[in-house]
Coordinates of C-alpha atoms in Angstrom, one line a residue:
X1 CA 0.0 0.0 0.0
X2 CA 2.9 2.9 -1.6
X3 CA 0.2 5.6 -0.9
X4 CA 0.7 5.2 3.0
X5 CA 4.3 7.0 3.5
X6 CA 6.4 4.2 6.4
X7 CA 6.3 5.8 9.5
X8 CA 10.3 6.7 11.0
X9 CA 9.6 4.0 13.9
X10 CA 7.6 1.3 12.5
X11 CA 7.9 -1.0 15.7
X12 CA 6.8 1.7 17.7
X13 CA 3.8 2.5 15.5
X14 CA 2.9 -1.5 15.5
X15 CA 2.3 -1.1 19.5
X16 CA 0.4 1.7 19.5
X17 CA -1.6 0.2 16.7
X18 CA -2.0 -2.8 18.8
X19 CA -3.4 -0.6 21.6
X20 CA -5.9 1.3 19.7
X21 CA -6.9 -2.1 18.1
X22 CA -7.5 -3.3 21.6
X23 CA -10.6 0.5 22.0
X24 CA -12.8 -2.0 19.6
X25 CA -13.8 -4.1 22.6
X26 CA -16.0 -3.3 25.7
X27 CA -16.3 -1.0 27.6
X28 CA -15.2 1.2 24.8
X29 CA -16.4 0.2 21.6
X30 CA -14.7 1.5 19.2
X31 CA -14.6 -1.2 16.4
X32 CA -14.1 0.8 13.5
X33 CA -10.6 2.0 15.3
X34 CA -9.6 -1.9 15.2
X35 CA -10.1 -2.0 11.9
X36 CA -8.1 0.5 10.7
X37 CA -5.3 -0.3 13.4
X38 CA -5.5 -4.0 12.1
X39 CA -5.2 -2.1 8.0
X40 CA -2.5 -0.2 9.2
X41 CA -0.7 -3.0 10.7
X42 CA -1.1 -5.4 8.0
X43 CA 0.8 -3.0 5.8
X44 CA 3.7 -2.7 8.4
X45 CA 4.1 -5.9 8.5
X46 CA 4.4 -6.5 4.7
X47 CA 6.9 -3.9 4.6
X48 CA 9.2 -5.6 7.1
X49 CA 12.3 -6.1 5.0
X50 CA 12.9 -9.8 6.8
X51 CA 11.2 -12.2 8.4
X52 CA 12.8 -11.3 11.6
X53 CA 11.3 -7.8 11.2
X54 CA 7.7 -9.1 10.1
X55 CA 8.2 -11.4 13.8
X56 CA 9.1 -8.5 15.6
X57 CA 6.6 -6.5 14.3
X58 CA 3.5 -8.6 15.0
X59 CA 5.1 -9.4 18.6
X60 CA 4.7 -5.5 19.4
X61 CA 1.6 -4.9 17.8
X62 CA 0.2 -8.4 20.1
X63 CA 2.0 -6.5 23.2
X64 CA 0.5 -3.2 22.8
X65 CA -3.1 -5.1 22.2
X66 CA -3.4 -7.3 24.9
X67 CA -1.8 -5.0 27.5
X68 CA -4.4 -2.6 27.2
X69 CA -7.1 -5.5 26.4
X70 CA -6.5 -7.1 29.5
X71 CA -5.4 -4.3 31.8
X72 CA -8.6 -5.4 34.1
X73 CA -6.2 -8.2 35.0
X74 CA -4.1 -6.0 37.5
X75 CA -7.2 -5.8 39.7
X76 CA -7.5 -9.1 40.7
X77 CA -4.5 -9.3 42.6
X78 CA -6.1 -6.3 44.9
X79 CA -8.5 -8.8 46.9
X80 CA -5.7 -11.4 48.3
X81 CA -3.0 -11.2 50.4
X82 CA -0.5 -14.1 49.5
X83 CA 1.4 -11.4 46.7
X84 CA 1.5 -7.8 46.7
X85 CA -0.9 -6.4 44.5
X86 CA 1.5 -4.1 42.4
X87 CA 2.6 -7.4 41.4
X88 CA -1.1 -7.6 39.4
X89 CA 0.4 -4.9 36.6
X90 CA 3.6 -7.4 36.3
X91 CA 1.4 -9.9 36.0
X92 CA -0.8 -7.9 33.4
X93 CA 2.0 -7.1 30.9
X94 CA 3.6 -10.6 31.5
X95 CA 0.3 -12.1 30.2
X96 CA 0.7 -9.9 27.1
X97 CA 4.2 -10.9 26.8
X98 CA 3.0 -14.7 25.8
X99 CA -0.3 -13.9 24.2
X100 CA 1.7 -11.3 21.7
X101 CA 3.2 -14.5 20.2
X102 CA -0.5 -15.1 18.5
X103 CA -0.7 -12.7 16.1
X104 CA 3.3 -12.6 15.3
X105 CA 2.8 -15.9 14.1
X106 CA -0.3 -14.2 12.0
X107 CA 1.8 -12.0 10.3
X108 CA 4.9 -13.7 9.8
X109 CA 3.0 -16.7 8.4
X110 CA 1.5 -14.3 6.0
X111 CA 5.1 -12.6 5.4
X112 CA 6.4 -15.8 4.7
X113 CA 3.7 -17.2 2.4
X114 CA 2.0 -14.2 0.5
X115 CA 4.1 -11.0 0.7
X116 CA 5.7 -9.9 -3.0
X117 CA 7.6 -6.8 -4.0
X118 CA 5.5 -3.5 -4.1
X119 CA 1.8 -3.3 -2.4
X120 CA -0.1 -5.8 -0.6
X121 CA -2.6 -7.6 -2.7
X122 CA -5.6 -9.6 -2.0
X123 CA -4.1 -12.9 -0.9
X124 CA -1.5 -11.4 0.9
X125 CA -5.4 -10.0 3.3
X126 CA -6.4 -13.8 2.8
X127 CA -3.5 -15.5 3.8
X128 CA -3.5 -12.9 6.7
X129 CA -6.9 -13.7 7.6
X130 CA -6.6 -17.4 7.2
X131 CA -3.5 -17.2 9.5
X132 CA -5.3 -15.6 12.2
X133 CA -8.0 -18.0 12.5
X134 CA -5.4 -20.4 12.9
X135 CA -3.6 -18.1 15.6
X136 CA -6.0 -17.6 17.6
X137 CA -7.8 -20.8 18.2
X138 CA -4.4 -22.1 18.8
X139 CA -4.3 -19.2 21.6
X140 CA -7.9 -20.3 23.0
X141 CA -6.7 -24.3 23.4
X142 CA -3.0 -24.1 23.8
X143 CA -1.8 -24.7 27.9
X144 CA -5.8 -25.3 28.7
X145 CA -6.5 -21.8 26.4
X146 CA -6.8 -18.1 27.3
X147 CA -9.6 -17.2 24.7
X148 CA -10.4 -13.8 26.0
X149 CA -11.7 -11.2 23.6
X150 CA -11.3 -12.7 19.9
X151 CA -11.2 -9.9 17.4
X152 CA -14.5 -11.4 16.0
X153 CA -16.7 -10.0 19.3
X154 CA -15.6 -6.6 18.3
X155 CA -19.0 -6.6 16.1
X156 CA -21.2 -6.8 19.1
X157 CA -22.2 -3.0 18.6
X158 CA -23.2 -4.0 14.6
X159 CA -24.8 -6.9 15.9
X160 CA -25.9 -8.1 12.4
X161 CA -22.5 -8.9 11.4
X162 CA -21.8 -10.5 14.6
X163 CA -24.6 -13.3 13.9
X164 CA -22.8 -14.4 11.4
X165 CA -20.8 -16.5 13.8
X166 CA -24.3 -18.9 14.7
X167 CA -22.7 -19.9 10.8
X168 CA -18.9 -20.1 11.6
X169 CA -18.3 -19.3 14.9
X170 CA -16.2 -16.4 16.6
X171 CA -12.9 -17.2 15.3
X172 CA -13.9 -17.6 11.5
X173 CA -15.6 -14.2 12.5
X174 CA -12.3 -13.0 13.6
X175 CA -10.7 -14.2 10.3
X176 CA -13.9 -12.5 8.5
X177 CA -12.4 -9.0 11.0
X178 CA -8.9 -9.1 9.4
X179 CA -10.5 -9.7 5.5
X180 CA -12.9 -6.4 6.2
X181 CA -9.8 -4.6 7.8
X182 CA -7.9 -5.1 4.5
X183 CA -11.0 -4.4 2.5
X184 CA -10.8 -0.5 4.1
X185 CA -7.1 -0.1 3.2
X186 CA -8.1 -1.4 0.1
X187 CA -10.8 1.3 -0.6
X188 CA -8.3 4.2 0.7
X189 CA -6.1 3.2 -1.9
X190 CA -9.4 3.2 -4.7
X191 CA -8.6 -0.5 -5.0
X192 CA -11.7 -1.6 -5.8
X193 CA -12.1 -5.3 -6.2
X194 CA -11.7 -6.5 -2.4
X195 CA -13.9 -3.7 -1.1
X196 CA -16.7 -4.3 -3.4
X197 CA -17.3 -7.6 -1.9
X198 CA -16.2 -7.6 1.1
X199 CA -17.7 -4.3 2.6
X200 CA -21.3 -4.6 0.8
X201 CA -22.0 -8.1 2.5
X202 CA -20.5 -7.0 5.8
X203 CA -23.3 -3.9 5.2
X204 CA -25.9 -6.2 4.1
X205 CA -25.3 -8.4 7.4
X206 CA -25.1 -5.8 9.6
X207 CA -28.6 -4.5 8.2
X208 CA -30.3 -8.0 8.9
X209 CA -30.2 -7.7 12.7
X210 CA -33.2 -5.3 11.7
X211 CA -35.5 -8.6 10.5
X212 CA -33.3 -11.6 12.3
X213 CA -34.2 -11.1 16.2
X214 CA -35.3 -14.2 17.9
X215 CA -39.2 -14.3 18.7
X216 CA -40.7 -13.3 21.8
X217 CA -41.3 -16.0 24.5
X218 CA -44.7 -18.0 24.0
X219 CA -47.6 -17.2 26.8
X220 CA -47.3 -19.3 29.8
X221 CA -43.8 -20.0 29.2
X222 CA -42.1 -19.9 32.9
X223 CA -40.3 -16.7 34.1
X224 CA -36.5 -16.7 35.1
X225 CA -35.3 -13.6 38.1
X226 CA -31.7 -12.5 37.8
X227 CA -30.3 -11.2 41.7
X228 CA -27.5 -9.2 41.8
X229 CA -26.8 -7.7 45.3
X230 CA -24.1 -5.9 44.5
X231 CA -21.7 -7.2 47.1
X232 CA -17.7 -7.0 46.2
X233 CA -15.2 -9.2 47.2
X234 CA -13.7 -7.4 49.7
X235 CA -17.5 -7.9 51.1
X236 CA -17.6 -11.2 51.5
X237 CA -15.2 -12.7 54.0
X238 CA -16.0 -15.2 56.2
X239 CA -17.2 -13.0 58.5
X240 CA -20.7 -11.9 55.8
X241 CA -22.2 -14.3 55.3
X242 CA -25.4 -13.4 57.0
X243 CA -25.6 -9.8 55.7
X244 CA -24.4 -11.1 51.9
X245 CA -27.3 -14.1 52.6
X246 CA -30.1 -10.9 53.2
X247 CA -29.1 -9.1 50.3
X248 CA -29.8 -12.3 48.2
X249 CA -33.0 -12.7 50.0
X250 CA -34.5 -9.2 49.7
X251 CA -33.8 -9.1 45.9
X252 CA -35.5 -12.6 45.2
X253 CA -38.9 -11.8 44.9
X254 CA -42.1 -12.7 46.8
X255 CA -43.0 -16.3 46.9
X256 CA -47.1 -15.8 47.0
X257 CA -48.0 -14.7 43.7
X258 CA -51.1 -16.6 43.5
X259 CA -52.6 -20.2 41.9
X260 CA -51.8 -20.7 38.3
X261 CA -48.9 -18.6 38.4
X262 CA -45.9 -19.6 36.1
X263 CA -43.1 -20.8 37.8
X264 CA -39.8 -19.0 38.5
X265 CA -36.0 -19.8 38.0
X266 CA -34.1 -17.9 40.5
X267 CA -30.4 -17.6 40.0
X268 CA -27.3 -16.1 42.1
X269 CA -24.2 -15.2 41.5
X270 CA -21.1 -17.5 41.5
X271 CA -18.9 -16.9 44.8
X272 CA -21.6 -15.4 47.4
X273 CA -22.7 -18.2 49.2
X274 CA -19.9 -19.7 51.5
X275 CA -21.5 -22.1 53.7
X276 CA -21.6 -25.2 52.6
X277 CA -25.3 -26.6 51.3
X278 CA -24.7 -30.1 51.1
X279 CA -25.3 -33.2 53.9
X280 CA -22.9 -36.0 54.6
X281 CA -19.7 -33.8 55.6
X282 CA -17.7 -34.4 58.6
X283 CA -19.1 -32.6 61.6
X284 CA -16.3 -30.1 61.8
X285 CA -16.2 -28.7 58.0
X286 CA -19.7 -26.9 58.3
X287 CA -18.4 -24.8 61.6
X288 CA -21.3 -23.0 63.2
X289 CA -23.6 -24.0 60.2
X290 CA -26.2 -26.0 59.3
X291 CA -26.6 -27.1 55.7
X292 CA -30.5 -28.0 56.5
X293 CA -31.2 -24.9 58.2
X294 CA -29.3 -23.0 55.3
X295 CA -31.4 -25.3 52.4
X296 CA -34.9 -24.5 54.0
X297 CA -34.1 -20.5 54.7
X298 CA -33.1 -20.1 51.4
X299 CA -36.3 -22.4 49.8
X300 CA -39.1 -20.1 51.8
X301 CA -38.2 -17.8 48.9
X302 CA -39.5 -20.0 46.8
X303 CA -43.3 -20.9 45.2
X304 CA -44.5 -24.2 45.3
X305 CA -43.0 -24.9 41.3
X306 CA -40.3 -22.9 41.7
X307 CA -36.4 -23.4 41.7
X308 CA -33.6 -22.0 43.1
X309 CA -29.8 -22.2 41.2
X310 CA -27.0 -21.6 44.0
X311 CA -23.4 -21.2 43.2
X312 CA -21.3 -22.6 46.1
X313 CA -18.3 -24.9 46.9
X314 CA -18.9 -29.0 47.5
X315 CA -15.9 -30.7 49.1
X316 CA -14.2 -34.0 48.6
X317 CA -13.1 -35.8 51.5
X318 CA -10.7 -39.0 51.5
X319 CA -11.3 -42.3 54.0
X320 CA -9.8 -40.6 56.7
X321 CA -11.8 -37.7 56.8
X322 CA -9.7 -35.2 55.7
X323 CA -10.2 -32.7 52.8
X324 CA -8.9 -33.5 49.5
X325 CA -10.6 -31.5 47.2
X326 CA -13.3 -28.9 46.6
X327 CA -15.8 -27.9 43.6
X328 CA -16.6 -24.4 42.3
X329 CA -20.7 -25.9 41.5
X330 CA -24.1 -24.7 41.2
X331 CA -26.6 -26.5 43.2
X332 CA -30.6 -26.7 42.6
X333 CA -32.4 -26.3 45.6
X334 CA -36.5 -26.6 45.0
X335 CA -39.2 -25.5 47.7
X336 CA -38.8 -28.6 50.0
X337 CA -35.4 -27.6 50.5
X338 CA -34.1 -30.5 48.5
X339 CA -31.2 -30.3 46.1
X340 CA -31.9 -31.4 42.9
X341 CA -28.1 -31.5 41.0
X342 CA -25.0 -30.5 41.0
X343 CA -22.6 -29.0 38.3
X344 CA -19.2 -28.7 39.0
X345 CA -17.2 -26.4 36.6
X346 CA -15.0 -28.1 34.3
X347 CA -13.1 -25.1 32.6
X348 CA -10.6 -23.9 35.6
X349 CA -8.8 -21.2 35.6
X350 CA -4.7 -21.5 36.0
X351 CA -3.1 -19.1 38.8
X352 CA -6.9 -18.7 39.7
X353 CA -8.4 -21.5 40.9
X354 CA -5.7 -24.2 41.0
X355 CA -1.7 -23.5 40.8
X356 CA -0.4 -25.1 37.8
X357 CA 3.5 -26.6 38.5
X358 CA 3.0 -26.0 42.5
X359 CA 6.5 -27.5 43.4
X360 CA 8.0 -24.7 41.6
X361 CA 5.7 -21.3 41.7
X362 CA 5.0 -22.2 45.9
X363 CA 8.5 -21.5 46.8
X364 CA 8.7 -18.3 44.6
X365 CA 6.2 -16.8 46.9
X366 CA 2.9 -17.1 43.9
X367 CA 0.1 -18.4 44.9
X368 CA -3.6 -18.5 43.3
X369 CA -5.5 -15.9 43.4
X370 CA -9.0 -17.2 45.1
X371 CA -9.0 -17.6 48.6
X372 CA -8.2 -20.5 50.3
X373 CA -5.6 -23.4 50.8
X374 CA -7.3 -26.3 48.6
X375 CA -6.8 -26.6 44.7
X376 CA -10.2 -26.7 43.0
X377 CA -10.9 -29.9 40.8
X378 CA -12.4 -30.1 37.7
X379 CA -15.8 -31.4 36.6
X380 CA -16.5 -33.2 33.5
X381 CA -17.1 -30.7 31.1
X382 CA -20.7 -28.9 29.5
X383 CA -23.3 -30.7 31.3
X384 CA -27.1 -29.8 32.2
X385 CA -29.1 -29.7 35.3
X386 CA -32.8 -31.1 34.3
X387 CA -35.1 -29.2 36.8
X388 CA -38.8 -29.6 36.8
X389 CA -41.3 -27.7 34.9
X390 CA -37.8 -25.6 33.3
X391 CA -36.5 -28.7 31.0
X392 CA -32.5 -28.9 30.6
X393 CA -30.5 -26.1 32.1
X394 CA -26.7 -25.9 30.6
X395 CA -24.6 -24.7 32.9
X396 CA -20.9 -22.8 32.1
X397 CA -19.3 -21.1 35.2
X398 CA -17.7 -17.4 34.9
X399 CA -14.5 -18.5 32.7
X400 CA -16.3 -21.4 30.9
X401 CA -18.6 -18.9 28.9
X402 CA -15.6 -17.8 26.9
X403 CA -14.6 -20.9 25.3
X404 CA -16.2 -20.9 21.9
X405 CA -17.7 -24.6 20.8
X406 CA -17.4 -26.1 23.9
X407 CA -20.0 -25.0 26.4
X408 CA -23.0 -27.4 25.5
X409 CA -23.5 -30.9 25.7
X410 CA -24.3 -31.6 22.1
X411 CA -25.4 -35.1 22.8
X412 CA -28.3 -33.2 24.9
X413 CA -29.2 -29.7 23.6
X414 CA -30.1 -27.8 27.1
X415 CA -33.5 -25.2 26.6
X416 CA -31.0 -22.4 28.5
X417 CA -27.8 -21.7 29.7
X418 CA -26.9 -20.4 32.8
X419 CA -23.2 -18.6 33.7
X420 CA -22.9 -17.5 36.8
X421 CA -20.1 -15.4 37.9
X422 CA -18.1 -13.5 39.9
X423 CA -16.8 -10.6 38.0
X424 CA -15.9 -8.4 41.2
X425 CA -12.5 -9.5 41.0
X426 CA -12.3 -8.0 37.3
X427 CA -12.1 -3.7 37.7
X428 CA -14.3 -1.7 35.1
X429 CA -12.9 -3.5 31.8
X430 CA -13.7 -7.0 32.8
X431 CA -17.6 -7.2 33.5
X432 CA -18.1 -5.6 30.2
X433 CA -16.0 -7.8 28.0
X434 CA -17.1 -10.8 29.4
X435 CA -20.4 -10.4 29.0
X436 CA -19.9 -9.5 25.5
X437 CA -18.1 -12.4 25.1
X438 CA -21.6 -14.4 26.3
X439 CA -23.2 -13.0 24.0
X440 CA -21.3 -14.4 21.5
X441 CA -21.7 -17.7 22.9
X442 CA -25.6 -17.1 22.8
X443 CA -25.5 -16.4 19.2
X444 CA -23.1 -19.5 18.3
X445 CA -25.4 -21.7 19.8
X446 CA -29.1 -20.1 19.3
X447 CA -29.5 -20.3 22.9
X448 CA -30.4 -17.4 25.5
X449 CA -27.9 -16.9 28.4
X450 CA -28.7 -15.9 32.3
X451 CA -26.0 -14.1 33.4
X452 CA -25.7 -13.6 37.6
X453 CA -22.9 -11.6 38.6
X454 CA -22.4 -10.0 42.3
X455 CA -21.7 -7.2 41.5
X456 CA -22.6 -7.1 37.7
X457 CA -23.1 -6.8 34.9
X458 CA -26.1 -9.0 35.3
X459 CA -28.4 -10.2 32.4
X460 CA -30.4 -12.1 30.7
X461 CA -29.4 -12.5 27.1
X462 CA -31.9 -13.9 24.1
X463 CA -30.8 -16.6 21.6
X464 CA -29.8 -13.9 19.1
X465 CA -27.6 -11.6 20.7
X466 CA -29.6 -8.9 22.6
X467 CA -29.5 -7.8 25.6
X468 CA -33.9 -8.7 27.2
X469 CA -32.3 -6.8 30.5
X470 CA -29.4 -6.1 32.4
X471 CA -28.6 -4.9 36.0
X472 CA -25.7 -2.0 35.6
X473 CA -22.1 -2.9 36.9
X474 CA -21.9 -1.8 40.9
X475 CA -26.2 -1.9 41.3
X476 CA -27.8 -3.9 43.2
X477 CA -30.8 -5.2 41.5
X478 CA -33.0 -8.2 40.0
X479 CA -34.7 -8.5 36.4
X480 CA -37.3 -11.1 36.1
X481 CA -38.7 -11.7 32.7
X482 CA -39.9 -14.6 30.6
X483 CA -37.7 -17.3 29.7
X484 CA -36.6 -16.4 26.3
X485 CA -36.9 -19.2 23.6
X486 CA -34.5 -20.8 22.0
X487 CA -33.2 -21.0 18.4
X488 CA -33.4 -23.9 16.0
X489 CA -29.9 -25.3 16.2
X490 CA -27.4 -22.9 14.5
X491 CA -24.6 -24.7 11.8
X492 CA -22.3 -24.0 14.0
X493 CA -24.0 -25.8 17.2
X494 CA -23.5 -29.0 14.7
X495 CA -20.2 -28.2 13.3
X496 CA -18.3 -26.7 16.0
X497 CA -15.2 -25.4 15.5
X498 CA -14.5 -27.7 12.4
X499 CA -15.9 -24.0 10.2
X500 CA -13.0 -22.2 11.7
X501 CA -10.9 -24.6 9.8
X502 CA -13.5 -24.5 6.9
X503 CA -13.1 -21.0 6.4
X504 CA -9.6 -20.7 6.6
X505 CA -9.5 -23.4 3.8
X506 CA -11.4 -21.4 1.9
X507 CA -9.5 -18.2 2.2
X508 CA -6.5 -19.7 1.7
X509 CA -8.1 -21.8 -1.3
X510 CA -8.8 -18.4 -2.8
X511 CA -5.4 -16.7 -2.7
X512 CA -4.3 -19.3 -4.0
X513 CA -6.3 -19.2 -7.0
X514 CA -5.8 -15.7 -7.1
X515 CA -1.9 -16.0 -7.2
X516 CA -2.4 -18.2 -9.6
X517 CA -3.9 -16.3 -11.8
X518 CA -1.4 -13.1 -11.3
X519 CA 0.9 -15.7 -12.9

């Protein structure tokens, strides 16, 4: 692209391009910045003179993007006191340190396999785009994945365009990002041929969110109530339970809303109820508390038909008593006071709620960042709670939302997901951006999402996208509304991630084609 003169410091311009790629995403918004930081870089990185430079260029433009992406990071290390928490904005840039690798691989794979002498050219953008898909589900799997705010989830805001992903899924969507990116630099440069596909069916799928929404709920259909008590983490020691326990309490709703009244799923937050809910412990791991008393205060909240989703710990003990283990689960409790299931999250987070490599990180003084002394274990992946008079409930807790493809149980298609979490820990950058990111998971799969959060953002999210209600970040409230319906299956709910590597066949099908015919 001659037009563009090089700047003097190119590296430096590929990290500051990297950070104002990084104002597309929540809470800012600013998508149409990300795509022309993503142009601009593109075109940096074609002008590298070596591969070493086209590396080195992709590596700063990754650093300068997820420092500022995941700056909420630093604030989780406020609410502990095993590290310091200035060591939270070592910890932020560190992160951004090994996820820049990502998109340096993007662009030197598309240095190494597309770039010729003179301008970039169309399947130099398609072997760009095709390398990213690659890139980045290799960032969301490899070490258990950190699949935080693909490019693709920038379209939130032009919601049409981000549907497209209930057809190919986030990280095609992201691939789709990098195409339109080079399509703009394209039309700058009165190039027309890329732009005048590439931006009219972005246009056209961005108009269709005004004829695509999902249809309202039927009558009768049963009503689901969202608490929030706005409660943050320095809030809940072991020492609140009782005040946290009112707060959840006075924002459930009445239980006497009269005969032939539909019946209501009421769901809390992940991380706000401490005391154990289960029977069958040893005598001295409940303390002062009764898991009976706790079950039947919490069900007088309830109607007769209703349920109640809890998120909580469950322990494991070994044939001597002793604790070996814990759960991070949601528990249904019904108006007897009886639970009904158990989910125990599957996705853990490392550094967060188990210490990966403990022999070596223990003596350095790290330690993981929710409280307590135990190592959580791991469930057995997407799995549903079947609750009376609601039908299948998926469950995916906090973290778990964010892994594209692989937060339902395909062999049992739930009617609803459920994500509760606790996003207190996350500053003003986090709540935002991952419920954004459930909302992409809502559209993948045509299912709605309930979102409880202590401290918020709170929602509940339809099968399409949209946003039925929310409770602001740092409010205490409760939205109770219909249960929205679901969505035929989307392709991708049957394919999976299998069209990420569809479309970047395609693309890269394409520029081959195309270089072929420049021959």
């Amino acid at each position: 692209m001659t037009r563009f003169s090089a700047p003097a410091y190119p590296a430096l311009a590929c990290l500051i391009l990297g950070a104002l790629a990084a104002t597309g995403f929540a809470p800012l918004d600013l998508w149409p910045l990300t795509l022309v930081a993503v142009a601009l870089w593109m075109t940096l990185v074609h002008r590298a003179p070596t591969l070493r430079g086209a590396l080195w260029r992709g590596w700063l433009f990754g650093l300068g993007h997820f420092t500022v992406n995941n700056n909420w990071f630093q604030h989780a290390f406020d609410f502990q006191d095993a590290m310091p928490p200035v060591l939270g904005y070592f910890a932020a840039v560190g992160l951004a340190l090994y996820l820049a690798v990502f998109p340096m691989l993007a662009g030197a794979l598309a240095w190494r396999i597309a770039r010729r002498p003179g301008s970039p050219d169309a399947t130099y953008v398609l072997v760009f785009a095709a390398a990213w898909i690659a890139t980045e589900w290799l960032r969301a799997t490899l070490f258990t994945g950190y699949a935080w705010d693909p490019l693709g989830v920038v379209w939130l805001p032009a919601i049409g365009v981000a549907r497209l992903s209930a057809w190919i899924g986030t990280y095609a969507l992201s691939g789709v990002t990098v195409l339109a990116a080079g399509a703009l630099a394209f039309l700058a440069l009165r190039r027309w041929a890329l732009p005048a596909i590439v931006l009219p069916a972005l246009g056209l799928a961005a108009l269709s969110a005004l004829w695509t929404n999902a249809p309202p709920p039927a009558p009768g259909t049963p009503l689901v109530r969202v608490v929030q008590p706005d409660i943050g983490q320095e809030d809940r020691s072991e020492t609140d339970g009782e005040r946290v326990l009112s707060a959840l309490e006075k924002l459930s709703g009445a239980n006497d809303r009269g005969v032939g009244a539909p019946p209501r799923l009421v769901v809390w937050p992940e991380g706000v109820v401490r005391d154990y809910v289960e029977d069958g412990y040893p005598f001295y791991a409940y303390g002062w508390s009764s898991p009976l008393y706790l079950r039947r205060r919490m069900a007088r909240l309830l109607g007769p038909q209703d349920m109640l989703l809890i998120g909580g710990t469950a322990l494991e003990f070994n044939a001597r008593d002793q604790i070996s283990g814990a759960a991070n689960s949601v528990f249904a409790l019904d108006a007897q006071a009886r639970l009904r299931g158990r989910y125990d999250k599957a996705h853990l987070v490392p550094y967060g709620e188990y210490l990966p490599m403990p022999w070596l990180l223990k003596p350095l003084g790290l330690a993981r960042l929710v409280p307590g002394d135990i190592d959580f274990t791991s469930g057995k992946g997407p799995a549903n709670l079947t609750l009376p008079g609601f039908g299948a409930i998926g469950m995916q807790i906090c973290y778990e939302i964010i892994f594209s493809g692989e937060v339902v149980d395909r062999a049992h298609r739930p009617r609803i997901l459920f994500n509760p979490s606790n996003d207190a820990w996350f500053g003003k950058w986090g709540p935002p951006q991952h419920l954004a990111q459930a909302r992409m998971r809502a559209i993948e799969e045509g299912l709605p999402i309930l979102r409880a959060t202590p401290t918020g953002i709170s929602a509940i999210i339809a099968a399409d996208g949209h946003l039925v209600a929310t409770v602001p970040h740092e409010t205490a409230g409760a939205i109770e509304q219909p249960m929205p319906s679901a969505l035929p299956p989307t392709l991708f709910s049957r394919v999976g991630n299998a069209m990420a590597a569809i479309v970047a066949a395609i693309m890269l099908a394409t520029a081959v084609a195309l270089r072929r015919r420049q021959r």
